[in-house]
Coordinates of C-alpha atoms in Angstrom, one line a residue:
Chain A
M1 CA 25.7 7.2 38.0
T2 CA 26.1 6.3 34.6
T3 CA 23.4 8.2 32.2
P4 CA 20.7 5.8 31.0
L5 CA 20.3 4.7 27.4
L6 CA 16.6 6.1 27.3
R7 CA 15.2 8.4 29.7
V8 CA 11.5 9.1 28.9
E9 CA 10.5 12.2 30.8
D10 CA 6.8 13.7 31.5
L11 CA 5.5 12.3 27.8
V12 CA 2.9 13.6 26.5
V13 CA 0.8 12.6 23.1
E14 CA -2.1 14.4 22.3
F15 CA -4.4 14.2 19.3
G16 CA -7.3 16.2 17.9
P17 CA -8.0 20.0 17.5
K18 CA -5.5 21.7 20.2
S19 CA -8.6 23.6 21.9
A20 CA -10.0 20.5 23.0
P21 CA -6.7 17.8 22.4
I22 CA -7.5 14.4 23.6
R23 CA -4.6 13.1 25.8
V24 CA -3.5 9.4 24.7
L25 CA -0.4 9.6 26.8
E26 CA -0.5 11.7 30.5
K27 CA 3.2 12.2 31.6
V28 CA 5.0 8.9 31.2
N29 CA 8.2 8.9 32.8
F30 CA 10.7 5.9 33.1
E31 CA 14.3 5.0 32.7
M32 CA 16.2 2.4 30.9
M33 CA 19.6 1.7 31.3
S34 CA 21.9 0.0 28.9
G35 CA 22.0 -3.2 28.4
S36 CA 18.6 -3.8 30.4
S37 CA 15.3 -4.9 29.4
I38 CA 12.2 -3.4 30.4
G39 CA 8.4 -4.7 29.8
I40 CA 5.4 -2.4 29.3
V41 CA 2.5 -4.4 29.9
G42 CA -1.4 -3.3 29.9
E43 CA -4.7 -4.2 28.3
S44 CA -5.5 -2.8 24.8
G45 CA -5.7 1.1 24.9
S46 CA -3.7 1.7 27.7
G47 CA -0.8 3.5 25.8
K48 CA 1.8 1.2 25.3
S49 CA 2.5 1.2 21.6
M50 CA 1.8 4.8 21.6
T51 CA 4.8 5.1 23.8
S52 CA 7.2 2.8 21.6
L53 CA 6.1 4.9 18.4
A54 CA 6.8 8.0 20.2
I55 CA 10.0 7.1 21.2
M56 CA 10.5 6.4 17.2
R57 CA 8.7 9.9 16.8
L58 CA 6.7 7.7 14.4
I59 CA 3.4 9.1 15.6
P60 CA 1.7 10.8 12.2
E61 CA 2.3 14.7 12.5
P62 CA 0.8 16.9 12.7
A63 CA -2.2 14.9 13.6
G64 CA -0.4 13.7 16.9
R65 CA 1.8 16.4 19.3
V66 CA 4.2 15.1 21.3
S67 CA 6.1 16.7 24.3
G68 CA 8.2 16.0 27.3
R69 CA 11.6 14.5 26.8
I70 CA 12.5 11.3 25.5
E71 CA 16.5 11.6 26.2
F72 CA 18.2 8.7 24.2
D73 CA 22.0 8.6 24.9
G74 CA 21.9 12.2 26.5
R75 CA 20.3 13.6 23.4
N76 CA 16.6 14.6 23.3
L77 CA 15.3 12.9 20.2
L78 CA 11.7 15.5 20.4
D79 CA 14.5 18.3 20.1
L80 CA 16.3 16.9 16.9
P81 CA 15.1 18.1 13.5
K82 CA 12.6 15.9 11.8
K83 CA 15.5 15.1 8.9
E84 CA 17.7 13.7 11.6
M85 CA 15.4 10.6 12.8
P86 CA 16.1 8.4 9.8
R87 CA 19.4 8.2 10.9
I88 CA 18.7 7.0 14.6
R89 CA 15.9 4.9 13.3
G90 CA 17.2 0.9 12.4
R91 CA 20.6 1.6 13.4
D92 CA 20.5 3.0 17.4
I93 CA 16.9 2.0 17.6
A94 CA 15.3 -0.7 15.8
M95 CA 11.6 -1.8 16.4
I96 CA 9.7 -5.3 15.9
F97 CA 6.0 -5.0 15.2
Q98 CA 3.3 -6.9 16.3
E99 CA 1.5 -8.0 12.9
P100 CA 4.7 -9.9 11.1
M101 CA 1.8 -10.9 7.9
S102 CA 1.3 -6.7 7.2
S103 CA 4.4 -5.5 8.6
L104 CA 6.8 -7.1 5.8
N105 CA 6.7 -5.2 2.0
P106 CA 4.7 -7.7 0.2
V107 CA 6.3 -6.9 -3.4
M108 CA 9.9 -6.6 -1.9
S109 CA 11.9 -9.7 -1.4
I110 CA 12.8 -10.5 2.0
G111 CA 16.5 -10.2 1.5
D112 CA 16.1 -7.0 -0.4
Q113 CA 14.2 -6.3 2.5
I114 CA 16.9 -7.1 5.4
A115 CA 19.7 -5.8 3.3
E116 CA 17.9 -2.4 2.7
G117 CA 18.5 -1.3 6.4
I118 CA 21.8 -2.2 6.3
M119 CA 22.1 0.1 3.0
L120 CA 20.7 2.8 4.8
H121 CA 23.1 2.8 7.4
E122 CA 26.4 1.5 6.5
S123 CA 28.3 1.4 3.1
M124 CA 28.9 -1.8 1.9
P125 CA 29.0 -3.4 -1.7
R126 CA 25.9 -5.2 -2.7
E127 CA 27.1 -8.3 -2.6
K128 CA 28.1 -8.1 0.9
R129 CA 24.6 -6.9 2.2
R130 CA 23.6 -10.1 0.4
E131 CA 25.8 -12.2 2.5
K132 CA 25.2 -10.1 5.8
A133 CA 21.2 -10.7 5.4
A134 CA 21.6 -14.5 4.7
E135 CA 24.0 -14.3 7.9
L136 CA 21.0 -13.0 9.7
L137 CA 18.5 -14.8 8.4
R138 CA 21.0 -17.8 9.8
L139 CA 21.0 -16.2 13.0
V140 CA 17.3 -16.1 13.4
G141 CA 16.9 -20.0 12.6
M142 CA 15.6 -19.5 9.0
P143 CA 16.6 -22.9 7.0
D144 CA 18.4 -22.6 4.1
P145 CA 19.3 -18.4 4.4
M146 CA 21.1 -18.1 1.4
G147 CA 18.5 -19.9 -0.7
R148 CA 15.3 -17.9 0.7
L149 CA 16.6 -14.9 0.4
D150 CA 15.1 -14.0 -3.1
S151 CA 11.2 -15.6 -1.6
F152 CA 8.9 -12.8 -0.8
P153 CA 6.8 -12.6 2.5
H154 CA 3.6 -14.3 1.8
Q155 CA 5.8 -17.6 1.3
F156 CA 6.6 -17.8 4.6
S157 CA 4.3 -18.9 7.8
G158 CA 4.0 -16.5 10.7
G159 CA 6.7 -17.6 12.7
M160 CA 8.8 -17.2 9.7
R161 CA 8.0 -13.7 9.0
Q162 CA 8.5 -12.8 12.5
R163 CA 12.0 -14.0 12.1
V164 CA 12.3 -12.0 9.4
M165 CA 11.5 -8.9 11.2
I166 CA 13.5 -9.5 14.0
A167 CA 16.5 -10.0 11.6
M168 CA 15.8 -6.8 9.8
A169 CA 15.3 -5.2 13.0
I170 CA 18.8 -6.3 14.8
A171 CA 20.9 -5.7 11.2
C172 CA 22.7 -2.9 12.1
N173 CA 23.1 -4.0 15.8
P174 CA 21.0 -1.2 17.3
R175 CA 21.3 -0.3 20.9
L176 CA 17.5 -0.4 21.8
L177 CA 15.5 -2.9 20.4
I178 CA 11.4 -1.9 20.8
A179 CA 9.6 -4.9 20.5
D180 CA 6.0 -4.0 19.9
E181 CA 3.9 -7.4 20.9
P182 CA 6.3 -9.7 18.9
T183 CA 4.4 -12.5 19.8
T184 CA 0.9 -11.6 19.9
A185 CA -0.1 -12.8 16.2
L186 CA 1.5 -16.1 16.4
D187 CA 0.5 -19.3 17.7
V188 CA 1.4 -20.5 21.4
T189 CA 4.5 -22.8 20.5
I190 CA 6.1 -20.5 18.1
Q191 CA 5.5 -17.6 20.5
A192 CA 8.0 -19.5 23.0
Q193 CA 10.4 -20.3 19.9
V194 CA 10.2 -16.4 19.0
L195 CA 10.7 -15.3 22.7
Q196 CA 13.8 -18.0 22.8
L197 CA 14.9 -16.3 19.5
M198 CA 14.8 -12.9 21.2
K199 CA 16.6 -13.9 24.3
Q200 CA 19.3 -15.2 22.3
V201 CA 19.8 -12.4 20.0
R202 CA 19.7 -10.1 22.8
K203 CA 22.5 -11.9 24.5
R204 CA 24.4 -11.8 21.4
L205 CA 24.1 -8.5 20.8
N206 CA 23.9 -7.2 24.3
S207 CA 21.1 -4.8 23.2
S208 CA 18.5 -3.3 25.5
I209 CA 15.1 -4.3 24.6
L210 CA 11.6 -2.5 25.2
I211 CA 9.1 -5.2 24.9
I212 CA 5.5 -4.1 25.0
S213 CA 3.0 -7.0 25.5
H214 CA -0.6 -7.7 27.3
D215 CA 0.9 -11.1 28.2
L216 CA 2.1 -11.2 31.2
G217 CA 4.2 -14.5 30.7
V218 CA 5.7 -12.6 27.9
I219 CA 7.1 -9.9 29.9
A220 CA 7.9 -12.2 32.8
D221 CA 9.8 -14.2 30.6
I222 CA 12.0 -11.5 29.0
A223 CA 11.9 -8.4 31.2
E224 CA 13.7 -7.5 34.4
H225 CA 12.1 -4.6 35.0
V226 CA 8.3 -3.9 34.4
I227 CA 6.3 -0.8 33.6
V228 CA 2.3 -1.4 33.8
M229 CA 0.5 1.2 31.9
Y230 CA -3.3 2.0 32.3
A231 CA -5.0 5.0 30.6
G232 CA -2.2 6.5 29.1
R233 CA -0.2 6.7 32.7
V234 CA 2.3 4.6 34.2
I235 CA 0.7 3.1 37.1
E236 CA 3.3 0.8 38.6
T237 CA 7.0 0.2 38.3
G238 CA 9.3 -2.0 39.4
D239 CA 11.6 -5.0 39.3
S240 CA 10.1 -7.8 37.6
R241 CA 10.2 -10.1 40.4
S242 CA 9.0 -7.5 43.2
I243 CA 6.1 -6.8 40.7
F244 CA 5.2 -10.3 40.1
R245 CA 5.9 -11.4 44.0
N246 CA 4.2 -8.4 45.0
P247 CA 1.8 -6.6 43.0
T248 CA 0.9 -3.7 44.6
H249 CA -1.6 -1.5 42.3
P250 CA -5.3 -3.3 42.1
Y251 CA -4.8 -3.0 38.4
T252 CA -2.0 -5.2 38.3
R253 CA -3.0 -7.2 40.9
G254 CA -6.5 -7.5 38.8
L255 CA -4.3 -8.4 35.5
L256 CA -1.8 -11.0 37.3
D257 CA -5.1 -12.6 39.1
S258 CA -6.5 -12.9 35.5
V259 CA -4.0 -15.2 34.4
P260 CA -5.0 -18.5 34.2
R261 CA -2.6 -21.0 36.1
L262 CA -1.9 -24.8 35.8
K263 CA -3.1 -25.9 39.3
D264 CA -6.1 -23.7 39.1
D265 CA -9.1 -24.6 41.1
R266 CA -11.1 -21.5 40.5
K267 CA -14.4 -22.3 38.6
R268 CA -14.5 -18.8 36.7
L269 CA -11.1 -16.9 35.8
H270 CA -11.1 -13.0 37.2
Q271 CA -11.6 -10.4 35.5
I272 CA -11.1 -6.7 35.9
P273 CA -15.1 -5.3 35.8
G274 CA -15.4 -2.8 33.2
S275 CA -12.7 -1.9 30.4
V276 CA -10.3 0.9 29.6
P277 CA -11.5 4.3 29.4
L278 CA -11.1 5.9 26.1
A279 CA -8.6 8.5 25.6
G280 CA -10.8 12.0 26.1
M281 CA -13.2 10.2 28.5
I282 CA -10.8 9.6 31.5
R283 CA -11.8 11.1 34.5
Q284 CA -10.2 13.4 37.0
G285 CA -8.5 12.0 39.7
C286 CA -7.6 7.9 39.4
P287 CA -8.2 6.7 36.2
F288 CA -8.7 3.3 37.4
Y289 CA -11.5 4.7 40.0
A290 CA -14.3 3.5 38.4
R291 CA -13.3 -0.4 38.1
C292 CA -11.2 -0.4 41.3
G293 CA -12.2 -2.6 44.2
L294 CA -10.5 -0.7 46.8
R295 CA -11.4 3.4 45.9
M296 CA -12.0 5.8 48.1
D297 CA -13.6 9.2 47.9
K298 CA -9.7 10.7 48.0
C299 CA -9.0 8.6 44.3
Q300 CA -12.1 10.7 42.9
Q301 CA -10.3 14.0 43.5
Q302 CA -6.7 13.6 42.9
M303 CA -4.4 11.2 40.7
P304 CA -2.5 9.7 43.5
P305 CA 1.4 10.3 43.0
M306 CA 4.0 7.4 42.7
Q307 CA 4.6 5.8 46.2
S308 CA 7.3 3.6 47.3
V309 CA 6.9 0.2 47.6
N310 CA 10.5 -0.8 48.2
S311 CA 13.7 0.6 46.4
T312 CA 13.2 -0.4 42.8
H313 CA 9.2 -0.8 42.9
N314 CA 6.8 2.2 42.9
A315 CA 2.8 2.3 42.7
A316 CA 0.8 5.3 42.1
C317 CA -2.1 4.4 44.3
W318 CA -3.1 5.8 47.7
V319 CA -3.7 2.3 49.4
T320 CA 0.4 1.5 49.2
A321 CA 1.0 4.5 51.5
P322 CA 1.9 3.6 54.9
P323 CA -1.0 5.8 56.7
L324 CA -3.6 3.9 54.8
D325 CA -2.3 0.7 55.5
T326 CA -4.7 -2.1 54.7
P327 CA -3.4 -5.3 55.7
R328 CA -5.4 -7.0 52.8
L329 CA -3.6 -5.7 50.3
V330 CA -0.1 -4.4 51.4
V331 CA 2.3 -7.3 52.0
A332 CA 4.2 -6.1 55.0
G333 CA 7.6 -7.9 54.5
E334 CA 8.3 -5.6 51.3
M335 CA 7.1 -2.3 53.4
R336 CA 10.6 -1.8 55.0
Chain B
M1 CA 4.9 -18.3 -14.3
V2 CA 5.1 -19.9 -17.7
R3 CA 2.1 -21.6 -17.0
Y4 CA 0.0 -18.5 -15.9
I5 CA 1.5 -16.9 -18.9
A6 CA 0.3 -19.8 -21.3
Q7 CA -3.0 -19.8 -19.3
R8 CA -3.7 -16.6 -20.1
L9 CA -2.8 -16.8 -23.7
L10 CA -5.2 -19.6 -23.6
D11 CA -8.0 -17.6 -22.3
A12 CA -8.0 -15.1 -24.8
I13 CA -8.8 -17.1 -27.7
P14 CA -12.5 -17.8 -26.8
T15 CA -12.9 -14.7 -26.1
I16 CA -11.5 -13.7 -29.8
F17 CA -13.5 -16.5 -31.2
L18 CA -16.7 -14.8 -29.7
I19 CA -15.9 -11.2 -30.6
L20 CA -15.6 -12.4 -34.0
T21 CA -18.8 -14.5 -34.1
L22 CA -20.3 -11.0 -32.3
V23 CA -19.5 -9.1 -35.3
F24 CA -20.2 -11.5 -37.8
V25 CA -23.7 -11.9 -36.3
A26 CA -24.3 -8.1 -35.9
M27 CA -23.4 -7.3 -39.0
R28 CA -25.4 -9.9 -40.3
I29 CA -29.4 -8.7 -38.1
L30 CA -27.9 -5.0 -39.4
P31 CA -30.9 -3.6 -41.4
G32 CA -30.2 -2.8 -45.0
D33 CA -28.9 -4.6 -47.9
P34 CA -25.3 -4.5 -48.5
A35 CA -25.7 -4.9 -51.9
I36 CA -28.3 -1.7 -52.3
A37 CA -25.9 0.2 -50.1
A38 CA -23.2 -0.4 -52.4
L39 CA -24.7 0.0 -55.5
G40 CA -27.2 2.1 -54.8
D41 CA -31.1 2.2 -55.0
N42 CA -31.3 2.2 -58.6
A43 CA -29.3 -1.1 -59.4
L44 CA -30.8 -3.6 -61.7
P45 CA -31.5 -7.0 -60.4
E46 CA -28.8 -8.6 -62.2
Q47 CA -26.4 -6.4 -60.8
I48 CA -27.4 -7.2 -57.2
A49 CA -27.1 -10.8 -57.9
E50 CA -23.8 -10.6 -59.2
F51 CA -22.9 -8.3 -56.3
R52 CA -24.1 -11.0 -54.0
E53 CA -22.4 -13.9 -55.8
R54 CA -19.0 -12.1 -55.8
M55 CA -19.5 -10.9 -51.9
G56 CA -20.3 -14.6 -51.0
L57 CA -23.8 -13.5 -49.7
N58 CA -25.6 -16.2 -51.7
V59 CA -24.1 -19.6 -49.7
P60 CA -25.8 -20.7 -46.3
L61 CA -25.3 -18.6 -43.2
W62 CA -23.0 -21.5 -41.6
Q63 CA -20.7 -21.3 -45.0
Q64 CA -20.5 -17.4 -44.4
Y65 CA -19.8 -17.7 -40.7
F66 CA -16.8 -20.4 -42.2
N67 CA -15.7 -18.2 -44.6
F68 CA -15.7 -15.2 -42.7
L69 CA -13.3 -16.9 -39.8
W70 CA -11.2 -18.2 -42.7
G71 CA -11.1 -15.0 -44.2
I72 CA -9.6 -13.7 -40.9
F73 CA -7.2 -16.1 -40.0
S74 CA -5.6 -15.5 -43.7
L75 CA -5.7 -11.8 -43.0
D76 CA -8.3 -11.3 -45.5
L77 CA -10.9 -8.9 -44.4
G78 CA -12.8 -8.7 -47.9
R79 CA -12.8 -5.7 -49.5
S80 CA -14.3 -2.0 -49.3
L81 CA -17.5 -1.9 -50.9
L82 CA -17.1 1.5 -51.9
S83 CA -13.6 1.4 -53.4
N84 CA -12.6 -2.0 -53.8
T85 CA -9.5 -1.4 -51.4
P86 CA -8.6 -4.8 -49.6
V87 CA -9.9 -3.9 -46.2
T88 CA -6.4 -4.9 -44.4
Q89 CA -4.7 -2.5 -46.5
L90 CA -6.9 0.3 -45.4
I91 CA -6.4 -0.9 -41.9
A92 CA -2.3 -1.1 -42.3
T93 CA -2.7 2.5 -44.0
Y94 CA -5.0 4.2 -41.1
L95 CA -3.5 1.9 -38.0
P96 CA -0.4 3.7 -37.6
Y97 CA -1.9 7.1 -37.1
T98 CA -4.3 6.0 -34.6
L99 CA -1.7 4.1 -32.7
E100 CA 0.7 7.1 -33.0
L101 CA -1.9 9.2 -31.1
T102 CA -2.6 6.7 -28.5
L103 CA 0.8 6.1 -27.9
F104 CA 1.7 9.8 -27.2
A105 CA -1.3 10.4 -25.1
M106 CA -0.8 7.7 -23.0
I107 CA 3.1 9.0 -22.5
L108 CA 2.2 12.1 -21.9
G109 CA -1.0 10.8 -19.1
V110 CA 1.2 8.9 -17.4
A111 CA 4.4 11.2 -17.4
G112 CA 1.6 13.9 -16.3
G113 CA -0.6 11.5 -14.1
I114 CA 1.2 9.4 -12.1
P115 CA 3.7 12.3 -10.5
L116 CA 0.6 14.3 -9.7
G117 CA -0.9 11.5 -8.1
V118 CA 2.2 11.1 -5.8
F119 CA 2.4 14.7 -5.1
A120 CA -0.9 15.2 -4.2
A121 CA -0.9 12.1 -2.0
V122 CA 2.2 13.3 -0.3
N123 CA 0.6 16.6 0.2
R124 CA -2.9 15.3 1.2
N125 CA -5.4 18.0 2.0
K126 CA -2.5 20.9 1.6
W127 CA -3.0 23.6 -1.1
P128 CA -1.2 21.4 -4.0
D129 CA -3.9 18.6 -3.3
N130 CA -6.7 20.5 -3.1
A131 CA -5.2 22.2 -6.8
I132 CA -5.0 19.0 -8.3
R133 CA -8.1 17.5 -7.2
G134 CA -9.3 20.8 -8.7
Y135 CA -7.9 20.0 -11.8
N136 CA -9.2 16.3 -11.8
L137 CA -12.8 17.3 -11.4
I138 CA -12.2 19.4 -14.3
G139 CA -10.2 16.8 -16.2
Y140 CA -13.3 14.5 -15.6
A141 CA -15.9 16.6 -16.6
I142 CA -14.7 18.2 -19.7
P143 CA -15.8 16.3 -22.7
D144 CA -12.4 15.1 -25.1
F145 CA -13.7 16.8 -28.6
Y146 CA -14.9 20.1 -26.9
L147 CA -11.4 20.3 -24.9
G148 CA -9.7 19.5 -28.3
A149 CA -11.7 22.1 -30.4
L150 CA -10.8 25.2 -27.4
L151 CA -6.7 23.8 -27.7
L152 CA -7.2 24.0 -31.2
I153 CA -8.7 27.3 -31.4
F154 CA -6.2 28.7 -29.0
F155 CA -2.9 27.1 -29.9
A156 CA -3.5 26.5 -33.6
L157 CA -5.7 29.0 -34.8
N158 CA -4.7 32.0 -32.7
L159 CA -1.1 31.7 -32.0
G160 CA -0.1 29.4 -34.9
W161 CA 1.9 27.3 -32.4
F162 CA 0.7 24.0 -34.2
P163 CA -0.5 23.0 -37.6
I164 CA -4.7 23.2 -37.4
G165 CA -5.1 19.4 -38.7
G166 CA -3.4 16.7 -40.6
V167 CA -0.5 14.4 -39.4
G168 CA 2.4 16.6 -40.3
S169 CA 4.7 15.4 -43.6
G170 CA 7.1 12.8 -43.3
D171 CA 10.0 13.7 -41.1
I172 CA 9.7 12.7 -37.6
W173 CA 9.4 16.3 -36.1
S174 CA 6.7 17.3 -38.2
R175 CA 4.6 14.5 -37.3
I176 CA 5.4 14.8 -33.3
H177 CA 4.4 18.6 -33.9
A178 CA 0.9 17.6 -35.4
V179 CA 0.2 14.9 -32.8
F180 CA 0.9 17.1 -30.1
L181 CA -2.1 19.1 -29.7
P182 CA -4.6 15.7 -30.1
A183 CA -2.4 13.9 -28.1
L184 CA -2.4 16.5 -25.5
T185 CA -6.5 16.8 -25.6
L186 CA -6.6 13.3 -24.7
A187 CA -3.6 13.4 -22.4
F188 CA -5.6 16.0 -20.4
V189 CA -8.6 13.6 -19.3
K190 CA -5.9 10.6 -18.9
T191 CA -4.0 12.8 -16.4
A192 CA -6.6 13.3 -14.3
F193 CA -8.0 10.2 -14.4
L194 CA -4.4 8.4 -13.4
G195 CA -3.6 11.5 -11.3
R196 CA -6.6 10.7 -9.1
L197 CA -6.0 7.0 -9.1
T198 CA -2.3 7.4 -8.2
R199 CA -3.1 9.7 -5.2
T200 CA -5.9 7.1 -3.9
S201 CA -4.0 4.1 -4.4
L202 CA -0.9 5.7 -2.7
L203 CA -3.1 7.1 0.5
E204 CA -4.5 3.3 0.7
V205 CA -1.1 2.3 1.2
F206 CA 0.4 5.0 3.0
G207 CA -1.9 3.4 5.9
K208 CA -0.2 0.0 5.5
D209 CA 1.8 -1.5 8.2
Y210 CA 4.8 -2.3 5.7
I211 CA 5.0 1.6 5.4
R212 CA 5.6 2.0 9.1
T213 CA 8.1 -0.6 9.0
A214 CA 10.1 1.3 6.5
R215 CA 10.4 4.6 8.4
A216 CA 11.1 2.5 11.4
K217 CA 14.1 1.1 9.5
G218 CA 15.2 4.5 8.8
A219 CA 13.9 5.2 5.3
R220 CA 13.8 8.6 4.3
E221 CA 10.6 10.0 3.0
N222 CA 11.3 9.6 -0.8
R223 CA 12.6 6.3 -0.4
V224 CA 9.2 5.6 1.7
V225 CA 6.9 7.1 -1.1
Y226 CA 8.9 5.7 -4.1
R227 CA 10.6 2.2 -3.0
H228 CA 7.5 1.2 -0.8
G229 CA 4.2 3.1 -1.6
L230 CA 4.4 3.7 -5.0
R231 CA 5.6 0.1 -5.9
N232 CA 2.5 -1.2 -3.9
A233 CA 0.1 1.1 -5.5
L234 CA 1.3 0.3 -9.0
L235 CA -1.4 -2.6 -9.5
P236 CA -4.2 -0.3 -9.0
I237 CA -2.4 2.1 -11.3
S238 CA -1.9 -0.5 -13.9
T239 CA -5.1 -1.7 -14.3
G240 CA -6.2 2.0 -14.6
F241 CA -3.6 2.3 -17.0
G242 CA -5.2 -0.5 -18.9
L243 CA -8.8 1.0 -18.8
S244 CA -7.0 4.4 -19.9
L245 CA -5.3 2.8 -23.0
L246 CA -8.7 1.2 -24.2
S247 CA -10.4 4.6 -23.5
T248 CA -7.7 6.4 -25.3
L249 CA -7.8 4.2 -28.4
S250 CA -11.7 4.7 -28.4
G251 CA -11.5 8.3 -27.6
S252 CA -9.7 8.6 -30.5
V253 CA -12.5 8.4 -33.0
A254 CA -13.5 11.2 -31.7
I255 CA -10.4 13.5 -31.4
E256 CA -9.4 12.7 -35.0
L257 CA -12.4 13.9 -36.3
V258 CA -12.0 17.1 -34.6
F259 CA -8.2 17.3 -35.7
N260 CA -9.2 16.0 -39.0
R261 CA -6.6 13.4 -38.5
P262 CA -6.4 9.9 -40.5
G263 CA -7.0 7.0 -38.4
I264 CA -9.0 3.9 -37.5
G265 CA -11.8 5.6 -35.7
R266 CA -12.2 8.3 -38.8
M267 CA -12.1 4.8 -41.2
L268 CA -15.0 3.4 -39.1
I269 CA -17.1 6.2 -38.8
S270 CA -17.2 7.3 -42.5
A271 CA -17.8 3.3 -43.2
I272 CA -20.9 3.5 -41.2
A273 CA -22.0 6.6 -42.9
E274 CA -21.6 5.0 -46.1
R275 CA -22.5 1.7 -45.0
D276 CA -19.3 0.0 -46.2
Y277 CA -20.2 -3.2 -44.5
A278 CA -16.7 -5.1 -45.0
V279 CA -14.7 -1.9 -43.8
V280 CA -17.2 -1.3 -40.4
Q281 CA -16.5 -5.6 -39.9
G282 CA -13.1 -4.9 -39.9
G283 CA -12.7 -1.5 -37.9
I284 CA -14.7 -3.5 -35.1
I285 CA -12.4 -6.5 -35.4
V286 CA -9.1 -4.3 -35.0
F287 CA -10.5 -2.5 -31.9
A288 CA -12.1 -5.8 -30.5
L289 CA -8.7 -7.4 -31.1
F290 CA -6.7 -4.5 -29.4
V291 CA -9.1 -4.5 -26.1
V292 CA -7.9 -8.7 -25.9
L293 CA -4.5 -7.7 -26.5
I294 CA -4.4 -4.9 -23.8
N295 CA -6.2 -7.0 -21.5
L296 CA -3.4 -9.7 -22.0
L297 CA -0.8 -7.1 -21.5
M298 CA -2.3 -6.1 -18.2
D299 CA -2.5 -9.5 -16.8
L300 CA 1.4 -9.9 -17.5
V301 CA 2.0 -6.6 -16.0
Y302 CA 0.4 -7.9 -12.8
V303 CA 2.8 -11.1 -12.7
I304 CA 5.9 -8.5 -12.9
I305 CA 4.5 -5.9 -10.6
D306 CA 3.0 -8.6 -7.3
P307 CA 5.3 -11.5 -6.8
R308 CA 2.1 -13.1 -5.1
I309 CA 0.6 -14.2 -8.3
R310 CA 3.7 -15.3 -9.8
V311 CA 4.2 -17.8 -7.5
T312 CA 0.3 -19.1 -6.9
K313 CA -0.1 -22.4 -8.7

C-alpha cells in the first residue's frame, strides 16, 4: 500500500490552562490518499475548522496545544520546527477560507496578493509573477484578468473575491487544498459556480482536496469520502455514497433528515433536538447521548469505538454493532 | 482621487474663514483698550486718538473686519504695538525655530514610537510588552515642561553634554545640538503616545482574517507583521500622528520657555503678557492655519494608505 498524502493520528487540540484543559479535538483520526477528496461535515462547533487549522499549524500558540501526529507525505508536521512551516504553507498545503470579505488584505491589490504567494515559494522575476497572477485569475474565471490585477478587494463582489482566494491558494500548485466552508458566505447561485470552479481546478491540478462544510449538498457534490464530526470527535466516516445511502450514526441520520428535499411532504423539517455541547462541557461516554433518540445506558458509560459498517464505512455507535442489531436503524443489506 | 483632494481643499476654505472671524471677534471683545495698552496709562487723549486713527480702530466694525481680512490676504498682519516691527516679519523670524523643534521632536517620536509599538505588540504580554507599557504610562503622565527641566539639569547642567538653552550658532550641527534636548523632551511624550497607539492598532489587525490568510500563504512572521499588519494599522496611527503633530506644535510653547528658545510659542506668550494685540492675533492665526494644514495633510495621507478611500465617489 502506498503511503497516504495526509495521515492524521490521534490529533488532540487543547486550550485553556494545563491543569484544566479544554479539549476541542479529541483524538481525530483519518487518512487521505493523494488525489482524493474528503469532506468534513458537522454543525458549528464540531471541530471541523479546528482540524484544518491544526493541519496548517495555524492554531495560535501557546494558547492552543496540539498533540498527536499529522503526517504529510510521511513527515510529521507537528515535529517540524515552527520556522519550517512557512515553506509548507501555501506551497504544499494551501487553504481557502470561509469569509472572502475579510480574508483578503484590504490595502493590497489582488495582483500583489496572488503574486505574493508565488514570490514566497518560487524564484520568478516580478513581471513573470504578474503574468502568472493574471493567468491564475483567468483560470478562476475572472473577466479581464490583466486589467483587474491592480484592483483592491473591496472592488469585487463576494463571489469574485472567493475566486481571488482560490487563485491565491492554487498559485503554487499545492498537493493538498483545504477549503474551509468555501461557499458558506456566498449566494446560492454563486455557491454553485464556485463549487464548479473548485472541481475544475482540482481536476486540472490533480491536487487532493479537503473540504469542510456544514452543508451536506456541498460535501455530496465534491467529496468522495466523508468524515462526520461531532463535539471534536470523528463519529462516522466512509465512502461518500455509502454515507449518504446508509447513514449509520444517529447524528448523521439526523443531519441528513434535516436537509429539505424538493419532493418534501413533511410539514416541518426534521430537527435534531438540542445543540452541540461546548468544548469543556462534553460528558463522559458518547457526546451525542443527550440528543440521541436511540440512547441506551451503555452510551453514558463508554464512548462507542468505531464499528465497521462496510469495508470503507465506520461509525462510532453501539447500535451499529451486530449484537445490538435494531432493524429500525441498520440496513441489513449493507451489513455483510 | 483628484476630486477627493479638490474636495478637501475646498472644505478647508470655510474653516479658515471661520477661524479668522473667531480671531477677529475674540480680539475685539477682550477687555482692555489696545491704545492704552500700547501707550500706557498716562497717555494723553490726543495721543490715544492719533493711535486709534493710525490703527484703523475708528472705522465701523464691519469695515475693520474687511480691512482685517484684506490685510491677511495681502500678507499684512499689522505691526507690533511695542516695537513697530511688521508682525509678518516677526513670524518669519520665529516660526523656523518652532518648526525646527517640532520636526525634530516628531522624527524622534515616530522613530521611537512605532518600532516600540510593534515590538510590544509582537511580544504581547511578555516582559518587553510590560516594560513598554510601563514607559507609556510614564510618558502619558509626566508634564513635558517638568521633564524638560529634569533633562536640562541632568544632561546640560550636570553632564554638560548640551547647551543650557538657546538655538546654537548658525551652522547646522550646532543647531541640531541645541535642539536635541527640547526635541527629546517632546518626543518622550510622542513616543509613548504613538507606541501605545501602534501596539493597540497592530493587535487589532493581528486578529483579522487576512493575517491568517497571509500565514496560510507561507509568509514569515516579519512579513506578516510589517507588510500585512503594520500597513493596515497605519490608518489609526496616521490619525494619531496628526494629533501628535498638533500637540507638539502647541506643546512647544512651554518647551521654548523652559529651554529659553525663541519661537512662535514664546512670541505669543510675551505678546499676551504685553498686550501686543497685533502680534497675538498673528500668532494665533499661524497656529490655526497649521491646524487646518495638518488636517488637510492627514486627509491626503489617508488616501495614500487606504485604497478604499481612494475610489469611493
